[in-house]
Amino acid sequence: MAREQQRGKVRRRERKNITSGVAHVSASFNNTMITITDAQGNTISWSSSGHMGFKGSRKSTPFAAQMAAEDAAKKASEHGVKILEVEVCGPGSGRESALRALQSAGFQITTIRDVTPIPHNGCRPRKRRRV
């Protein structure tokens, strides 16, 4: 039958001493993803509403975005991050709550940029919902 494979020791992530970083908050209608990178764009930590255990329509709530931002902030502060620039992208409901959670986590936020791509009359948008 299938023989059990021997696994080596799981390598622990080494602690990076990075003082400043960039928090990319991507808030879609269905989920909120937070990635904290260094100045070059290398990922330090990340989290999302789905990664925090929320499923379905609960992923798109502001509370789920807050929990994900707190998780990403905790992981990033272990690597020594203290100063953040925030780039917010997307129309989702978790934008402000994720930003507030990053502020309350003790980071010094220097700039907040909205990098949502806006079409100059490009593709036809999806149909309006009739509720």
PDB file of C-alpha atoms in Angstrom:
ATOM      1  CA  MET A   1       0.000   0.000   0.000  1.00  0.00           C
ATOM      2  CA  ALA A   2       1.037   3.621   0.244  1.00  0.00           C
ATOM      3  CA  ARG A   3       3.974   3.891   2.579  1.00  0.00           C
ATOM      4  CA  GLU A   4       4.147   6.799   4.956  1.00  0.00           C
ATOM      5  CA  GLN A   5       6.570   9.497   3.854  1.00  0.00           C
ATOM      6  CA  GLN A   6       9.143  10.801   6.282  1.00  0.00           C
ATOM      7  CA  ARG A   7       8.807  14.530   6.750  1.00  0.00           C
ATOM      8  CA  GLY A   8      11.694  16.676   7.835  1.00  0.00           C
ATOM      9  CA  LYS A   9      11.500  19.266  10.558  1.00  0.00           C
ATOM     10  CA  VAL A  10       9.089  22.053   9.785  1.00  0.00           C
ATOM     11  CA  ARG A  11      11.142  25.201   9.438  1.00  0.00           C
ATOM     12  CA  ARG A  12       9.929  28.075  11.556  1.00  0.00           C
ATOM     13  CA  ARG A  13       9.608  31.440   9.853  1.00  0.00           C
ATOM     14  CA  GLU A  14      12.603  33.572  10.737  1.00  0.00           C
ATOM     15  CA  ARG A  15      11.926  36.953  12.298  1.00  0.00           C
ATOM     16  CA  LYS A  16      12.464  39.770   9.843  1.00  0.00           C
ATOM     17  CA  ASN A  17      13.420  43.119  11.349  1.00  0.00           C
ATOM     18  CA  ILE A  18      11.326  45.455   9.218  1.00  0.00           C
ATOM     19  CA  THR A  19      10.102  48.698  10.788  1.00  0.00           C
ATOM     20  CA  SER A  20       7.888  50.057   8.002  1.00  0.00           C
ATOM     21  CA  GLY A  21       5.548  48.325   5.599  1.00  0.00           C
ATOM     22  CA  VAL A  22       2.591  48.691   3.258  1.00  0.00           C
ATOM     23  CA  ALA A  23      -0.839  47.264   4.102  1.00  0.00           C
ATOM     24  CA  HIS A  24      -2.815  46.300   0.998  1.00  0.00           C
ATOM     25  CA  VAL A  25      -6.531  46.032   1.849  1.00  0.00           C
ATOM     26  CA  SER A  26      -8.523  44.415  -0.959  1.00  0.00           C
ATOM     27  CA  ALA A  27     -12.235  44.657  -0.163  1.00  0.00           C
ATOM     28  CA  SER A  28     -14.466  42.926  -2.697  1.00  0.00           C
ATOM     29  CA  PHE A  29     -18.198  42.367  -2.374  1.00  0.00           C
ATOM     30  CA  ASN A  30     -17.616  38.790  -1.164  1.00  0.00           C
ATOM     31  CA  ASN A  31     -14.399  38.870   0.881  1.00  0.00           C
ATOM     32  CA  THR A  32     -11.750  41.140   2.410  1.00  0.00           C
ATOM     33  CA  MET A  33      -8.047  40.341   2.074  1.00  0.00           C
ATOM     34  CA  ILE A  34      -5.282  42.144   3.966  1.00  0.00           C
ATOM     35  CA  THR A  35      -1.634  41.723   2.938  1.00  0.00           C
ATOM     36  CA  ILE A  36       1.192  43.510   4.747  1.00  0.00           C
ATOM     37  CA  THR A  37       4.355  43.827   2.659  1.00  0.00           C
ATOM     38  CA  ASP A  38       7.704  45.560   2.943  1.00  0.00           C
ATOM     39  CA  ALA A  39       8.625  48.521   0.718  1.00  0.00           C
ATOM     40  CA  GLN A  40       9.734  46.214  -2.120  1.00  0.00           C
ATOM     41  CA  GLY A  41       6.444  44.294  -2.092  1.00  0.00           C
ATOM     42  CA  ASN A  42       7.613  41.098  -0.365  1.00  0.00           C
ATOM     43  CA  THR A  43       4.838  39.664   1.794  1.00  0.00           C
ATOM     44  CA  ILE A  44       5.365  39.835   5.556  1.00  0.00           C
ATOM     45  CA  SER A  45       1.913  38.644   6.644  1.00  0.00           C
ATOM     46  CA  TRP A  46      -1.552  38.192   5.208  1.00  0.00           C
ATOM     47  CA  SER A  47      -5.044  37.281   6.291  1.00  0.00           C
ATOM     48  CA  SER A  48      -8.560  37.241   4.900  1.00  0.00           C
ATOM     49  CA  SER A  49     -12.116  36.907   6.130  1.00  0.00           C
ATOM     50  CA  GLY A  50     -12.323  33.383   4.750  1.00  0.00           C
ATOM     51  CA  HIS A  51      -9.029  32.448   6.410  1.00  0.00           C
ATOM     52  CA  MET A  52     -10.473  33.552   9.752  1.00  0.00           C
ATOM     53  CA  GLY A  53     -13.219  30.928   9.452  1.00  0.00           C
ATOM     54  CA  PHE A  54     -16.114  32.976   8.082  1.00  0.00           C
ATOM     55  CA  LYS A  55     -18.090  31.316   5.307  1.00  0.00           C
ATOM     56  CA  GLY A  56     -20.577  32.508   2.736  1.00  0.00           C
ATOM     57  CA  SER A  57     -22.119  35.940   3.133  1.00  0.00           C
ATOM     58  CA  ARG A  58     -20.500  36.442   6.570  1.00  0.00           C
ATOM     59  CA  LYS A  59     -17.125  36.904   4.852  1.00  0.00           C
ATOM     60  CA  SER A  60     -18.247  40.242   3.434  1.00  0.00           C
ATOM     61  CA  THR A  61     -19.181  41.785   6.795  1.00  0.00           C
ATOM     62  CA  PRO A  62     -17.171  44.591   8.415  1.00  0.00           C
ATOM     63  CA  PHE A  63     -16.630  42.440  11.523  1.00  0.00           C
ATOM     64  CA  ALA A  64     -14.949  39.706   9.469  1.00  0.00           C
ATOM     65  CA  ALA A  65     -12.684  42.332   7.882  1.00  0.00           C
ATOM     66  CA  GLN A  66     -11.811  43.661  11.342  1.00  0.00           C
ATOM     67  CA  MET A  67     -10.864  40.178  12.568  1.00  0.00           C
ATOM     68  CA  ALA A  68      -8.719  39.564   9.475  1.00  0.00           C
ATOM     69  CA  ALA A  69      -6.941  42.920   9.870  1.00  0.00           C
ATOM     70  CA  GLU A  70      -6.208  42.207  13.543  1.00  0.00           C
ATOM     71  CA  ASP A  71      -4.770  38.807  12.604  1.00  0.00           C
ATOM     72  CA  ALA A  72      -2.527  40.231   9.866  1.00  0.00           C
ATOM     73  CA  ALA A  73      -1.437  43.053  12.198  1.00  0.00           C
ATOM     74  CA  LYS A  74      -0.488  40.615  14.955  1.00  0.00           C
ATOM     75  CA  LYS A  75       1.624  38.542  12.557  1.00  0.00           C
ATOM     76  CA  ALA A  76       3.309  41.662  11.130  1.00  0.00           C
ATOM     77  CA  SER A  77       4.126  43.114  14.540  1.00  0.00           C
ATOM     78  CA  GLU A  78       6.006  39.884  15.347  1.00  0.00           C
ATOM     79  CA  HIS A  79       8.355  40.829  12.497  1.00  0.00           C
ATOM     80  CA  GLY A  80       8.919  44.298  13.954  1.00  0.00           C
ATOM     81  CA  VAL A  81       6.592  46.407  11.779  1.00  0.00           C
ATOM     82  CA  LYS A  82       5.584  49.678  13.444  1.00  0.00           C
ATOM     83  CA  ILE A  83       4.902  52.154  10.607  1.00  0.00           C
ATOM     84  CA  LEU A  84       2.341  51.428   7.876  1.00  0.00           C
ATOM     85  CA  GLU A  85       1.145  52.948   4.637  1.00  0.00           C
ATOM     86  CA  VAL A  86      -2.332  51.708   3.716  1.00  0.00           C
ATOM     87  CA  GLU A  87      -3.546  51.062   0.165  1.00  0.00           C
ATOM     88  CA  VAL A  88      -7.278  50.345  -0.024  1.00  0.00           C
ATOM     89  CA  CYS A  89      -8.700  48.710  -3.136  1.00  0.00           C
ATOM     90  CA  GLY A  90     -12.257  47.701  -3.982  1.00  0.00           C
ATOM     91  CA  PRO A  91     -15.851  48.636  -3.159  1.00  0.00           C
ATOM     92  CA  GLY A  92     -16.477  46.198  -0.282  1.00  0.00           C
ATOM     93  CA  SER A  93     -17.950  46.874   3.130  1.00  0.00           C
ATOM     94  CA  GLY A  94     -14.757  45.921   4.986  1.00  0.00           C
ATOM     95  CA  ARG A  95     -12.672  48.910   3.903  1.00  0.00           C
ATOM     96  CA  GLU A  96     -13.149  51.241   6.873  1.00  0.00           C
ATOM     97  CA  SER A  97     -13.326  48.552   9.546  1.00  0.00           C
ATOM     98  CA  ALA A  98     -10.056  46.974   8.371  1.00  0.00           C
ATOM     99  CA  LEU A  99      -8.413  50.396   8.422  1.00  0.00           C
ATOM    100  CA  ARG A 100      -9.729  51.086  11.936  1.00  0.00           C
ATOM    101  CA  ALA A 101      -8.489  47.698  13.135  1.00  0.00           C
ATOM    102  CA  LEU A 102      -4.994  48.409  11.789  1.00  0.00           C
ATOM    103  CA  GLN A 103      -4.985  51.759  13.609  1.00  0.00           C
ATOM    104  CA  SER A 104      -6.129  50.231  16.887  1.00  0.00           C
ATOM    105  CA  ALA A 105      -3.462  47.504  16.602  1.00  0.00           C
ATOM    106  CA  GLY A 106      -0.882  50.149  17.459  1.00  0.00           C
ATOM    107  CA  PHE A 107       0.598  50.920  14.057  1.00  0.00           C
ATOM    108  CA  GLN A 108       1.555  54.450  13.094  1.00  0.00           C
ATOM    109  CA  ILE A 109      -0.285  55.003   9.797  1.00  0.00           C
ATOM    110  CA  THR A 110       1.430  57.568   7.581  1.00  0.00           C
ATOM    111  CA  THR A 111      -0.635  57.575   4.374  1.00  0.00           C
ATOM    112  CA  ILE A 112      -3.949  56.147   3.205  1.00  0.00           C
ATOM    113  CA  ARG A 113      -4.324  55.692  -0.561  1.00  0.00           C
ATOM    114  CA  ASP A 114      -7.344  54.503  -2.529  1.00  0.00           C
ATOM    115  CA  VAL A 115      -6.021  52.456  -5.442  1.00  0.00           C
ATOM    116  CA  THR A 116      -9.388  51.160  -6.707  1.00  0.00           C
ATOM    117  CA  PRO A 117      -9.193  50.835 -10.501  1.00  0.00           C
ATOM    118  CA  ILE A 118     -11.771  53.125 -12.113  1.00  0.00           C
ATOM    119  CA  PRO A 119     -12.579  52.491 -15.797  1.00  0.00           C
ATOM    120  CA  HIS A 120     -12.563  55.350 -18.286  1.00  0.00           C
ATOM    121  CA  ASN A 121     -15.691  53.799 -19.855  1.00  0.00           C
ATOM    122  CA  GLY A 122     -14.115  50.402 -20.464  1.00  0.00           C
ATOM    123  CA  CYS A 123     -16.046  47.140 -20.161  1.00  0.00           C
ATOM    124  CA  ARG A 124     -19.811  47.004 -19.825  1.00  0.00           C
ATOM    125  CA  PRO A 125     -20.701  46.644 -16.107  1.00  0.00           C
ATOM    126  CA  ARG A 126     -22.772  43.771 -14.779  1.00  0.00           C
ATOM    127  CA  LYS A 127     -26.544  44.126 -14.614  1.00  0.00           C
ATOM    128  CA  ARG A 128     -28.293  46.009 -11.808  1.00  0.00           C
ATOM    129  CA  ARG A 129     -29.803  43.844  -9.073  1.00  0.00           C
ATOM    130  CA  ARG A 130     -33.584  43.985  -8.754  1.00  0.00           C
ATOM    131  CA  VAL A 131     -34.435  43.220  -5.138  1.00  0.00           C
TER     132      VAL A 131
END
